[in-house]
PDB file of C-alpha atoms in Angstrom:
ATOM      1  CA  UNK B 145     164.042  23.349  63.606  1.00  0.00           C
ATOM      2  CA  UNK B 146     165.192  26.057  66.620  1.00  0.00           C
ATOM      3  CA  UNK B 147     164.621  29.642  66.721  1.00  0.00           C
ATOM      4  CA  UNK B 148     167.711  31.632  66.069  1.00  0.00           C
ATOM      5  CA  UNK B 149     168.601  35.192  67.091  1.00  0.00           C
ATOM      6  CA  UNK B 150     165.875  37.615  66.175  1.00  0.00           C
ATOM      7  CA  UNK B 151     166.456  39.758  62.706  1.00  0.00           C
ATOM      8  CA  UNK B 152     164.548  42.794  63.830  1.00  0.00           C
ATOM      9  CA  UNK B 153     163.115  44.448  66.720  1.00  0.00           C
ATOM     10  CA  UNK B 154     159.508  44.800  65.393  1.00  0.00           C
ATOM     11  CA  UNK B 155     158.139  44.392  61.731  1.00  0.00           C
ATOM     12  CA  UNK B 156     155.186  45.274  59.503  1.00  0.00           C
ATOM     13  CA  UNK B 157     153.930  43.201  57.206  1.00  0.00           C
ATOM     14  CA  UNK B 158     151.218  44.247  54.254  1.00  0.00           C
ATOM     15  CA  UNK B 159     149.631  40.805  52.294  1.00  0.00           C
ATOM     16  CA  UNK B 160     147.914  41.658  49.471  1.00  0.00           C
ATOM     17  CA  UNK B 161     144.301  40.503  48.568  1.00  0.00           C
ATOM     18  CA  UNK B 162     143.585  38.368  45.486  1.00  0.00           C
ATOM     19  CA  UNK B 163     141.059  37.428  43.132  1.00  0.00           C
ATOM     20  CA  UNK B 164     140.703  33.606  42.383  1.00  0.00           C
ATOM     21  CA  UNK B 165     139.558  33.242  38.570  1.00  0.00           C
ATOM     22  CA  UNK B 166     138.876  29.236  38.642  1.00  0.00           C
ATOM     23  CA  UNK B 167     139.936  25.919  38.564  1.00  0.00           C
ATOM     24  CA  UNK B 168     141.486  24.332  35.733  1.00  0.00           C
ATOM     25  CA  UNK B 169     141.227  20.756  36.312  1.00  0.00           C
ATOM     26  CA  UNK B 170     138.915  19.462  38.774  1.00  0.00           C
ATOM     27  CA  UNK B 171     138.706  16.008  36.926  1.00  0.00           C
ATOM     28  CA  UNK B 172     142.312  15.175  38.175  1.00  0.00           C
ATOM     29  CA  UNK B 173     142.613  12.368  35.858  1.00  0.00           C
ATOM     30  CA  UNK B 174     146.580  13.194  35.114  1.00  0.00           C
ATOM     31  CA  UNK B 175     146.896  13.052  38.806  1.00  0.00           C
ATOM     32  CA  UNK B 176     146.795  16.499  39.676  1.00  0.00           C
ATOM     33  CA  UNK B 177     143.596  18.337  40.791  1.00  0.00           C
ATOM     34  CA  UNK B 178     142.271  21.927  41.041  1.00  0.00           C
ATOM     35  CA  UNK B 179     144.754  24.091  39.429  1.00  0.00           C
ATOM     36  CA  UNK B 180     144.105  27.454  39.912  1.00  0.00           C
ATOM     37  CA  UNK B 181     144.101  31.001  37.929  1.00  0.00           C
ATOM     38  CA  UNK B 182     144.298  34.004  40.060  1.00  0.00           C
ATOM     39  CA  UNK B 183     145.446  37.727  40.292  1.00  0.00           C
ATOM     40  CA  UNK B 184     147.248  39.731  43.106  1.00  0.00           C
ATOM     41  CA  UNK B 185     145.387  43.012  43.815  1.00  0.00           C
ATOM     42  CA  UNK B 186     146.688  46.548  44.926  1.00  0.00           C
ATOM     43  CA  UNK B 187     144.774  48.448  47.844  1.00  0.00           C
ATOM     44  CA  UNK B 188     143.249  45.578  49.397  1.00  0.00           C
ATOM     45  CA  UNK B 189     145.654  44.228  52.453  1.00  0.00           C
ATOM     46  CA  UNK B 190     145.965  42.659  55.549  1.00  0.00           C
ATOM     47  CA  UNK B 191     148.102  44.710  57.731  1.00  0.00           C
ATOM     48  CA  UNK B 192     150.088  43.574  61.036  1.00  0.00           C
ATOM     49  CA  UNK B 193     152.637  44.533  63.317  1.00  0.00           C
ATOM     50  CA  UNK B 194     154.360  42.065  65.435  1.00  0.00           C
ATOM     51  CA  UNK B 195     157.165  42.734  68.260  1.00  0.00           C
ATOM     52  CA  UNK B 196     158.492  40.580  71.364  1.00  0.00           C
ATOM     53  CA  UNK B 197     156.317  40.528  74.406  1.00  0.00           C
ATOM     54  CA  UNK B 198     156.147  38.830  77.828  1.00  0.00           C
ATOM     55  CA  UNK B 199     153.051  36.504  76.497  1.00  0.00           C
ATOM     56  CA  UNK B 200     151.032  36.106  73.340  1.00  0.00           C
ATOM     57  CA  UNK B 201     148.896  39.004  72.674  1.00  0.00           C
ATOM     58  CA  UNK B 202     146.765  39.747  69.613  1.00  0.00           C
ATOM     59  CA  UNK B 203     144.393  42.610  69.063  1.00  0.00           C
ATOM     60  CA  UNK B 204     142.491  43.679  65.849  1.00  0.00           C
ATOM     61  CA  UNK B 205     140.232  42.379  63.117  1.00  0.00           C
ATOM     62  CA  UNK B 206     139.860  38.330  63.361  1.00  0.00           C
ATOM     63  CA  UNK B 207     142.221  38.276  66.565  1.00  0.00           C
ATOM     64  CA  UNK B 208     141.254  34.966  67.620  1.00  0.00           C
ATOM     65  CA  UNK B 209     141.893  33.315  64.237  1.00  0.00           C
ATOM     66  CA  UNK B 210     145.373  34.953  64.039  1.00  0.00           C
ATOM     67  CA  UNK B 211     145.952  33.914  67.585  1.00  0.00           C
ATOM     68  CA  UNK B 212     145.421  30.114  67.065  1.00  0.00           C
ATOM     69  CA  UNK B 213     147.943  30.699  63.906  1.00  0.00           C
ATOM     70  CA  UNK B 214     150.711  32.309  66.207  1.00  0.00           C
ATOM     71  CA  UNK B 215     150.165  30.003  68.985  1.00  0.00           C
ATOM     72  CA  UNK B 216     150.603  26.887  66.626  1.00  0.00           C
ATOM     73  CA  UNK B 217     153.866  28.364  64.894  1.00  0.00           C
ATOM     74  CA  UNK B 218     155.070  29.206  68.318  1.00  0.00           C
ATOM     75  CA  UNK B 219     154.508  25.778  69.587  1.00  0.00           C
ATOM     76  CA  UNK B 220     155.727  24.077  66.574  1.00  0.00           C
ATOM     77  CA  UNK B 221     159.277  25.884  66.801  1.00  0.00           C
ATOM     78  CA  UNK B 222     159.427  26.596  70.331  1.00  0.00           C
ATOM     79  CA  UNK B 223     159.110  30.437  69.952  1.00  0.00           C
ATOM     80  CA  UNK B 224     159.247  33.304  72.594  1.00  0.00           C
ATOM     81  CA  UNK B 225     155.739  35.262  72.748  1.00  0.00           C
ATOM     82  CA  UNK B 226     155.018  38.054  70.570  1.00  0.00           C
ATOM     83  CA  UNK B 227     152.326  40.843  70.436  1.00  0.00           C
ATOM     84  CA  UNK B 228     150.466  41.108  67.145  1.00  0.00           C
ATOM     85  CA  UNK B 229     148.346  44.150  66.415  1.00  0.00           C
ATOM     86  CA  UNK B 230     146.481  43.668  63.076  1.00  0.00           C
ATOM     87  CA  UNK B 231     145.680  47.404  61.791  1.00  0.00           C
ATOM     88  CA  UNK B 232     144.004  46.403  58.563  1.00  0.00           C
ATOM     89  CA  UNK B 233     142.079  43.407  56.940  1.00  0.00           C
ATOM     90  CA  UNK B 234     140.962  42.024  53.701  1.00  0.00           C
ATOM     91  CA  UNK B 235     137.246  41.525  53.891  1.00  0.00           C
ATOM     92  CA  UNK B 236     136.181  38.107  55.312  1.00  0.00           C
ATOM     93  CA  UNK B 237     134.583  35.487  53.542  1.00  0.00           C
ATOM     94  CA  UNK B 238     134.326  37.654  50.523  1.00  0.00           C
ATOM     95  CA  UNK B 239     136.518  35.348  48.005  1.00  0.00           C
ATOM     96  CA  UNK B 240     139.678  37.208  48.122  1.00  0.00           C
ATOM     97  CA  UNK B 241     141.972  35.148  49.995  1.00  0.00           C
ATOM     98  CA  UNK B 242     141.556  36.983  53.627  1.00  0.00           C
ATOM     99  CA  UNK B 243     142.293  33.792  55.553  1.00  0.00           C
ATOM    100  CA  UNK B 244     145.330  32.446  54.084  1.00  0.00           C
ATOM    101  CA  UNK B 245     146.894  36.244  53.860  1.00  0.00           C
ATOM    102  CA  UNK B 246     146.125  36.524  57.657  1.00  0.00           C
ATOM    103  CA  UNK B 247     147.998  33.031  57.972  1.00  0.00           C
ATOM    104  CA  UNK B 248     151.000  34.024  55.935  1.00  0.00           C
ATOM    105  CA  UNK B 249     151.252  37.130  57.362  1.00  0.00           C
ATOM    106  CA  UNK B 250     151.265  35.869  61.096  1.00  0.00           C
ATOM    107  CA  UNK B 251     153.635  32.882  60.198  1.00  0.00           C
ATOM    108  CA  UNK B 252     155.906  34.604  58.232  1.00  0.00           C
ATOM    109  CA  UNK B 253     156.274  37.390  60.467  1.00  0.00           C
ATOM    110  CA  UNK B 254     157.015  35.357  63.247  1.00  0.00           C
ATOM    111  CA  UNK B 255     159.654  33.358  61.257  1.00  0.00           C
ATOM    112  CA  UNK B 256     161.315  36.642  60.256  1.00  0.00           C
ATOM    113  CA  UNK B 257     161.203  38.082  63.565  1.00  0.00           C
ATOM    114  CA  UNK B 258     162.957  35.060  64.996  1.00  0.00           C
ATOM    115  CA  UNK B 259     165.380  34.403  62.003  1.00  0.00           C
ATOM    116  CA  UNK B 260     163.551  31.082  61.101  1.00  0.00           C
ATOM    117  CA  UNK B 261     164.364  30.174  57.277  1.00  0.00           C
ATOM    118  CA  UNK B 262     160.634  29.090  56.458  1.00  0.00           C
ATOM    119  CA  UNK B 263     158.942  29.926  53.329  1.00  0.00           C
ATOM    120  CA  UNK B 264     155.304  30.822  52.846  1.00  0.00           C
ATOM    121  CA  UNK B 265     154.602  27.454  51.336  1.00  0.00           C
ATOM    122  CA  UNK B 266     156.136  25.893  54.488  1.00  0.00           C
ATOM    123  CA  UNK B 267     153.880  28.247  56.701  1.00  0.00           C
ATOM    124  CA  UNK B 268     150.669  27.398  54.466  1.00  0.00           C
ATOM    125  CA  UNK B 269     151.039  23.514  55.002  1.00  0.00           C
ATOM    126  CA  UNK B 270     151.572  24.057  58.925  1.00  0.00           C
ATOM    127  CA  UNK B 271     148.504  26.238  59.055  1.00  0.00           C
ATOM    128  CA  UNK B 272     146.269  24.201  56.946  1.00  0.00           C
ATOM    129  CA  UNK B 273     146.134  26.739  54.077  1.00  0.00           C
ATOM    130  CA  UNK B 274     146.507  26.111  50.425  1.00  0.00           C
ATOM    131  CA  UNK B 275     144.896  22.868  50.446  1.00  0.00           C
ATOM    132  CA  UNK B 276     143.275  23.511  46.764  1.00  0.00           C
ATOM    133  CA  UNK B 277     144.794  26.771  45.544  1.00  0.00           C
ATOM    134  CA  UNK B 278     148.488  28.092  45.871  1.00  0.00           C
ATOM    135  CA  UNK B 279     147.135  31.623  44.404  1.00  0.00           C
ATOM    136  CA  UNK B 280     147.223  33.203  47.671  1.00  0.00           C
ATOM    137  CA  UNK B 281     150.812  31.795  48.591  1.00  0.00           C
ATOM    138  CA  UNK B 282     151.921  33.218  44.874  1.00  0.00           C
ATOM    139  CA  UNK B 283     150.185  36.738  45.819  1.00  0.00           C
ATOM    140  CA  UNK B 284     152.035  36.818  48.831  1.00  0.00           C
ATOM    141  CA  UNK B 285     155.447  35.909  47.454  1.00  0.00           C
ATOM    142  CA  UNK B 286     155.742  37.721  44.320  1.00  0.00           C
ATOM    143  CA  UNK B 287     152.271  39.112  43.123  1.00  0.00           C
ATOM    144  CA  UNK B 288     151.017  39.483  39.586  1.00  0.00           C
ATOM    145  CA  UNK B 289     149.055  37.077  37.490  1.00  0.00           C
ATOM    146  CA  UNK B 290     149.147  33.548  38.727  1.00  0.00           C
ATOM    147  CA  UNK B 291     148.642  29.881  37.625  1.00  0.00           C
ATOM    148  CA  UNK B 292     149.450  27.128  40.030  1.00  0.00           C
ATOM    149  CA  UNK B 293     149.962  23.413  39.270  1.00  0.00           C
ATOM    150  CA  UNK B 294     147.273  21.761  41.532  1.00  0.00           C
ATOM    151  CA  UNK B 295     147.345  19.310  44.100  1.00  0.00           C
ATOM    152  CA  UNK B 296     149.407  16.300  43.418  1.00  0.00           C
ATOM    153  CA  UNK B 297     150.480  13.110  45.582  1.00  0.00           C
ATOM    154  CA  UNK B 298     152.443  15.032  47.927  1.00  0.00           C
ATOM    155  CA  UNK B 299     150.875  16.456  51.181  1.00  0.00           C
ATOM    156  CA  UNK B 300     151.707  20.232  50.024  1.00  0.00           C
ATOM    157  CA  UNK B 301     150.220  23.011  48.674  1.00  0.00           C
ATOM    158  CA  UNK B 302     149.908  23.478  44.886  1.00  0.00           C
ATOM    159  CA  UNK B 303     153.210  24.883  43.342  1.00  0.00           C
ATOM    160  CA  UNK B 304     153.381  28.135  41.426  1.00  0.00           C
ATOM    161  CA  UNK B 305     154.170  27.418  37.796  1.00  0.00           C
ATOM    162  CA  UNK B 306     153.227  30.716  35.995  1.00  0.00           C
ATOM    163  CA  UNK B 307     153.776  34.225  37.674  1.00  0.00           C
ATOM    164  CA  UNK B 308     153.902  37.010  35.195  1.00  0.00           C
ATOM    165  CA  UNK B 309     153.212  40.815  35.605  1.00  0.00           C
ATOM    166  CA  UNK B 310     149.805  42.177  35.008  1.00  0.00           C
ATOM    167  CA  UNK B 311     149.513  45.524  32.722  1.00  0.00           C
ATOM    168  CA  UNK B 312     149.781  48.482  34.825  1.00  0.00           C
ATOM    169  CA  UNK B 313     147.097  50.349  33.074  1.00  0.00           C
ATOM    170  CA  UNK B 314     144.469  47.808  33.281  1.00  0.00           C
ATOM    171  CA  UNK B 315     141.902  48.255  35.996  1.00  0.00           C
ATOM    172  CA  UNK B 316     139.611  45.681  38.017  1.00  0.00           C
ATOM    173  CA  UNK B 317     136.407  46.871  39.018  1.00  0.00           C
ATOM    174  CA  UNK B 318     135.422  45.048  42.317  1.00  0.00           C
ATOM    175  CA  UNK B 319     131.822  44.505  43.047  1.00  0.00           C
ATOM    176  CA  UNK B 320     131.207  43.960  46.549  1.00  0.00           C
ATOM    177  CA  UNK B 321     127.734  42.838  48.126  1.00  0.00           C
ATOM    178  CA  UNK B 322     128.185  43.357  51.871  1.00  0.00           C
ATOM    179  CA  UNK B 323     124.538  41.669  52.422  1.00  0.00           C
ATOM    180  CA  UNK B 324     126.120  38.099  51.177  1.00  0.00           C
ATOM    181  CA  UNK B 325     128.849  36.126  52.341  1.00  0.00           C
ATOM    182  CA  UNK B 326     130.253  33.100  50.142  1.00  0.00           C
ATOM    183  CA  UNK B 327     130.719  29.633  51.269  1.00  0.00           C
ATOM    184  CA  UNK B 328     133.501  29.007  53.533  1.00  0.00           C
ATOM    185  CA  UNK B 329     134.571  26.445  56.364  1.00  0.00           C
ATOM    186  CA  UNK B 330     132.656  23.465  56.667  1.00  0.00           C
ATOM    187  CA  UNK B 331     130.404  24.220  54.236  1.00  0.00           C
ATOM    188  CA  UNK B 332     133.010  24.950  51.178  1.00  0.00           C
ATOM    189  CA  UNK B 333     134.505  21.640  52.144  1.00  0.00           C
ATOM    190  CA  UNK B 334     131.373  19.756  51.997  1.00  0.00           C
ATOM    191  CA  UNK B 335     130.754  21.520  48.371  1.00  0.00           C
ATOM    192  CA  UNK B 336     133.783  20.003  47.337  1.00  0.00           C
ATOM    193  CA  UNK B 337     133.040  16.587  48.888  1.00  0.00           C
ATOM    194  CA  UNK B 338     129.752  16.424  46.917  1.00  0.00           C
ATOM    195  CA  UNK B 339     130.485  17.955  43.623  1.00  0.00           C
ATOM    196  CA  UNK B 340     131.515  15.851  40.922  1.00  0.00           C
ATOM    197  CA  UNK B 341     134.374  15.774  38.571  1.00  0.00           C
ATOM    198  CA  UNK B 342     134.596  18.201  35.661  1.00  0.00           C
ATOM    199  CA  UNK B 343     132.588  16.182  32.569  1.00  0.00           C
ATOM    200  CA  UNK B 344     134.877  14.809  30.146  1.00  0.00           C
ATOM    201  CA  UNK B 345     136.952  17.178  28.151  1.00  0.00           C
ATOM    202  CA  UNK B 346     136.316  20.249  30.414  1.00  0.00           C
ATOM    203  CA  UNK B 347     139.944  20.117  31.931  1.00  0.00           C
ATOM    204  CA  UNK B 348     141.509  19.639  28.652  1.00  0.00           C
ATOM    205  CA  UNK B 349     139.609  22.750  27.311  1.00  0.00           C
ATOM    206  CA  UNK B 350     140.321  24.639  30.178  1.00  0.00           C
ATOM    207  CA  UNK B 351     144.042  23.941  30.286  1.00  0.00           C
ATOM    208  CA  UNK B 352     144.259  24.754  26.526  1.00  0.00           C
ATOM    209  CA  UNK B 353     142.463  27.813  27.187  1.00  0.00           C
ATOM    210  CA  UNK B 354     145.022  29.103  29.939  1.00  0.00           C
ATOM    211  CA  UNK B 355     147.900  28.209  28.105  1.00  0.00           C
ATOM    212  CA  UNK B 356     147.128  29.154  24.467  1.00  0.00           C
ATOM    213  CA  UNK B 357     144.886  32.043  24.925  1.00  0.00           C
ATOM    214  CA  UNK B 358     145.044  33.999  28.647  1.00  0.00           C
ATOM    215  CA  UNK B 359     148.891  33.939  28.724  1.00  0.00           C
ATOM    216  CA  UNK B 360     150.116  34.697  25.526  1.00  0.00           C
ATOM    217  CA  UNK B 361     147.481  37.421  25.330  1.00  0.00           C
ATOM    218  CA  UNK B 362     148.799  38.777  28.732  1.00  0.00           C
ATOM    219  CA  UNK B 363     152.306  38.622  27.392  1.00  0.00           C
ATOM    220  CA  UNK B 364     151.127  40.664  24.478  1.00  0.00           C
ATOM    221  CA  UNK B 365     148.782  42.775  26.636  1.00  0.00           C
ATOM    222  CA  UNK B 366     145.588  41.777  24.455  1.00  0.00           C
ATOM    223  CA  UNK B 367     142.920  42.553  26.801  1.00  0.00           C
ATOM    224  CA  UNK B 368     139.955  41.124  24.234  1.00  0.00           C
ATOM    225  CA  UNK B 369     141.702  37.866  23.811  1.00  0.00           C
ATOM    226  CA  UNK B 370     142.776  37.570  27.672  1.00  0.00           C
ATOM    227  CA  UNK B 371     139.392  38.765  28.950  1.00  0.00           C
ATOM    228  CA  UNK B 372     137.638  36.290  26.206  1.00  0.00           C
ATOM    229  CA  UNK B 373     139.646  33.426  27.868  1.00  0.00           C
ATOM    230  CA  UNK B 374     138.636  34.702  31.535  1.00  0.00           C
ATOM    231  CA  UNK B 375     135.343  34.978  30.448  1.00  0.00           C
ATOM    232  CA  UNK B 376     135.053  31.254  29.320  1.00  0.00           C
ATOM    233  CA  UNK B 377     136.603  30.047  32.269  1.00  0.00           C
ATOM    234  CA  UNK B 378     134.386  31.664  34.542  1.00  0.00           C
ATOM    235  CA  UNK B 379     131.202  30.579  32.691  1.00  0.00           C
ATOM    236  CA  UNK B 380     132.555  27.254  33.088  1.00  0.00           C
ATOM    237  CA  UNK B 381     133.602  27.444  36.646  1.00  0.00           C
ATOM    238  CA  UNK B 382     130.508  29.429  37.816  1.00  0.00           C
ATOM    239  CA  UNK B 383     127.900  26.782  35.761  1.00  0.00           C
ATOM    240  CA  UNK B 384     129.888  23.805  37.496  1.00  0.00           C
ATOM    241  CA  UNK B 385     129.676  25.512  41.205  1.00  0.00           C
ATOM    242  CA  UNK B 386     125.999  26.750  40.602  1.00  0.00           C
ATOM    243  CA  UNK B 387     124.340  23.651  42.533  1.00  0.00           C
ATOM    244  CA  UNK B 388     126.446  24.694  45.369  1.00  0.00           C
ATOM    245  CA  UNK B 389     126.031  28.439  45.291  1.00  0.00           C
ATOM    246  CA  UNK B 390     122.559  28.842  43.858  1.00  0.00           C
ATOM    247  CA  UNK B 391     123.733  30.019  40.319  1.00  0.00           C
ATOM    248  CA  UNK B 392     126.779  31.147  38.300  1.00  0.00           C
ATOM    249  CA  UNK B 393     127.253  34.021  40.826  1.00  0.00           C
ATOM    250  CA  UNK B 394     126.892  33.600  44.887  1.00  0.00           C
ATOM    251  CA  UNK B 395     124.861  37.162  45.166  1.00  0.00           C
ATOM    252  CA  UNK B 396     122.259  38.013  42.385  1.00  0.00           C
ATOM    253  CA  UNK B 397     123.096  41.803  43.053  1.00  0.00           C
ATOM    254  CA  UNK B 398     126.713  41.086  41.772  1.00  0.00           C
ATOM    255  CA  UNK B 399     125.249  39.062  38.788  1.00  0.00           C
ATOM    256  CA  UNK B 400     123.225  42.014  38.000  1.00  0.00           C
ATOM    257  CA  UNK B 401     126.213  44.536  38.329  1.00  0.00           C
ATOM    258  CA  UNK B 402     128.734  42.333  36.470  1.00  0.00           C
ATOM    259  CA  UNK B 403     126.291  42.011  33.307  1.00  0.00           C
ATOM    260  CA  UNK B 404     125.898  45.786  33.448  1.00  0.00           C
ATOM    261  CA  UNK B 405     129.515  46.287  33.161  1.00  0.00           C
ATOM    262  CA  UNK B 406     130.012  43.850  30.436  1.00  0.00           C
ATOM    263  CA  UNK B 407     127.508  45.707  28.619  1.00  0.00           C
ATOM    264  CA  UNK B 408     129.396  48.798  29.369  1.00  0.00           C
ATOM    265  CA  UNK B 409     132.476  46.940  27.474  1.00  0.00           C
ATOM    266  CA  UNK B 410     134.324  45.342  30.306  1.00  0.00           C
ATOM    267  CA  UNK B 411     136.715  42.701  28.922  1.00  0.00           C
ATOM    268  CA  UNK B 412     135.715  40.133  31.036  1.00  0.00           C
ATOM    269  CA  UNK B 413     133.665  39.711  34.183  1.00  0.00           C
ATOM    270  CA  UNK B 414     133.577  36.928  36.875  1.00  0.00           C
ATOM    271  CA  UNK B 415     133.337  36.092  40.535  1.00  0.00           C
ATOM    272  CA  UNK B 416     136.329  35.457  42.718  1.00  0.00           C
ATOM    273  CA  UNK B 417     136.280  32.326  44.525  1.00  0.00           C
ATOM    274  CA  UNK B 418     133.048  31.317  46.462  1.00  0.00           C
ATOM    275  CA  UNK B 419     132.408  35.178  46.245  1.00  0.00           C
ATOM    276  CA  UNK B 420     130.617  37.137  46.449  1.00  0.00           C
ATOM    277  CA  UNK B 421     132.750  39.360  45.318  1.00  0.00           C
ATOM    278  CA  UNK B 422     132.736  40.061  41.620  1.00  0.00           C
ATOM    279  CA  UNK B 423     135.028  41.592  39.071  1.00  0.00           C
ATOM    280  CA  UNK B 424     135.090  43.310  35.729  1.00  0.00           C
ATOM    281  CA  UNK B 425     138.312  43.983  33.663  1.00  0.00           C
ATOM    282  CA  UNK B 426     138.504  47.760  32.039  1.00  0.00           C
ATOM    283  CA  UNK B 427     141.323  48.673  29.813  1.00  0.00           C
ATOM    284  CA  UNK B 428     142.184  52.004  31.831  1.00  0.00           C
ATOM    285  CA  UNK B 429     141.514  53.912  34.998  1.00  0.00           C
ATOM    286  CA  UNK B 430     139.290  56.566  33.096  1.00  0.00           C
ATOM    287  CA  UNK B 431     137.054  53.321  31.812  1.00  0.00           C
ATOM    288  CA  UNK B 432     136.809  51.755  35.133  1.00  0.00           C
ATOM    289  CA  UNK B 433     135.662  55.083  36.692  1.00  0.00           C
ATOM    290  CA  UNK B 434     132.951  55.671  34.032  1.00  0.00           C
ATOM    291  CA  UNK B 435     131.799  52.007  34.480  1.00  0.00           C
ATOM    292  CA  UNK B 436     131.566  52.730  38.313  1.00  0.00           C
ATOM    293  CA  UNK B 437     129.646  55.650  37.662  1.00  0.00           C
ATOM    294  CA  UNK B 438     127.217  53.920  35.396  1.00  0.00           C
ATOM    295  CA  UNK B 439     126.636  51.127  37.934  1.00  0.00           C
ATOM    296  CA  UNK B 440     126.126  53.647  40.945  1.00  0.00           C
ATOM    297  CA  UNK B 441     123.694  55.347  39.164  1.00  0.00           C
ATOM    298  CA  UNK B 442     121.935  52.144  37.728  1.00  0.00           C
ATOM    299  CA  UNK B 443     121.909  50.423  41.097  1.00  0.00           C
ATOM    300  CA  UNK B 444     121.588  53.429  43.223  1.00  0.00           C
ATOM    301  CA  UNK B 445     118.927  51.594  45.717  1.00  0.00           C
ATOM    302  CA  UNK B 446     120.709  48.648  45.798  1.00  0.00           C
ATOM    303  CA  UNK B 447     121.598  47.756  49.541  1.00  0.00           C
ATOM    304  CA  UNK B 448     125.018  46.206  50.332  1.00  0.00           C
ATOM    305  CA  UNK B 449     126.676  47.585  46.938  1.00  0.00           C
ATOM    306  CA  UNK B 450     130.304  48.770  46.897  1.00  0.00           C
ATOM    307  CA  UNK B 451     132.294  49.192  43.919  1.00  0.00           C
ATOM    308  CA  UNK B 452     136.114  49.977  44.085  1.00  0.00           C
ATOM    309  CA  UNK B 453     138.533  50.284  41.099  1.00  0.00           C
ATOM    310  CA  UNK B 454     141.714  48.156  41.606  1.00  0.00           C
ATOM    311  CA  UNK B 455     145.072  47.971  39.908  1.00  0.00           C
ATOM    312  CA  UNK B 456     146.932  44.588  40.022  1.00  0.00           C
ATOM    313  CA  UNK B 457     149.891  44.259  42.305  1.00  0.00           C
ATOM    314  CA  UNK B 458     153.269  42.903  40.722  1.00  0.00           C
ATOM    315  CA  UNK B 459     155.005  42.689  43.840  1.00  0.00           C
ATOM    316  CA  UNK B 460     154.236  40.361  46.927  1.00  0.00           C
ATOM    317  CA  UNK B 461     153.698  41.226  50.681  1.00  0.00           C
ATOM    318  CA  UNK B 462     155.439  44.358  51.653  1.00  0.00           C
ATOM    319  CA  UNK B 463     157.776  44.268  54.769  1.00  0.00           C
ATOM    320  CA  UNK B 464     158.643  47.207  56.946  1.00  0.00           C
ATOM    321  CA  UNK B 465     161.206  47.206  60.019  1.00  0.00           C
ATOM    322  CA  UNK B 466     159.787  49.209  62.923  1.00  0.00           C
ATOM    323  CA  UNK B 467     161.591  50.496  65.824  1.00  0.00           C
ATOM    324  CA  UNK B 468     161.507  48.542  68.765  1.00  0.00           C
TER     325      UNK B 468
END
């Protein structure tokens, strides 16, 4: 595909973070493996600006990785160079999808700048993102609560099969441990290589749990039933990954805070992807703020702890045309 005329003089894109709440099918006996459940977040973004330039220039957080992504797309489609300024970033290696959102933001920004008709799924495939999960792609495209259909025979990222709005009044309390990092890169690939498939019947149970509990509960705004489904999914997935990450949670601090929030009435608790970021679901902003205040008092001496109240985002990436 060749570049056509540019569609804008300069662009800004804001790509949202996401929670990865677990895999439904690591057995793969039906021909598809993984199958992910996740939620798009408001208020945590990777933001970049892009404009034509005499040579490829990238500045800001994780600039070298962004440069590699940009160079790959420019080479693949014979695009002229651009200047990319990363002005905001999702925390790296925290389980919030920073790598995928950076790749999609860079790739789709170049595509839009030069009028290429590429989808985010195209970009993910070209930049080796979405190998196991399509949640980041779904978050970039449309936001909300997402289920993907797992990896099949095609050499392509998993397709999005469910995308639903999340109740505007519900809140996630995010639990950060800045002294800890989740598995990533080669260590993550090795963990998936050595861990066995799910035990017999577990994928059946989790698939039914998502289809017949989590999704109907979300449609009916039943936070207790939804939370119970996510709790069970998280417990099963956490126990499965425990040998690779040292327990149900990567961070003992996050585990302790999550259990504290559960005791205060959180509808569900869990860890996003390999962590260390944890989450707890509250029915309202007031409830979430009360939980945070209690946890800050209880864990006042904990180093590296940060708590954040976050709404879901029911839209995808935000695009803005800038003056040249």
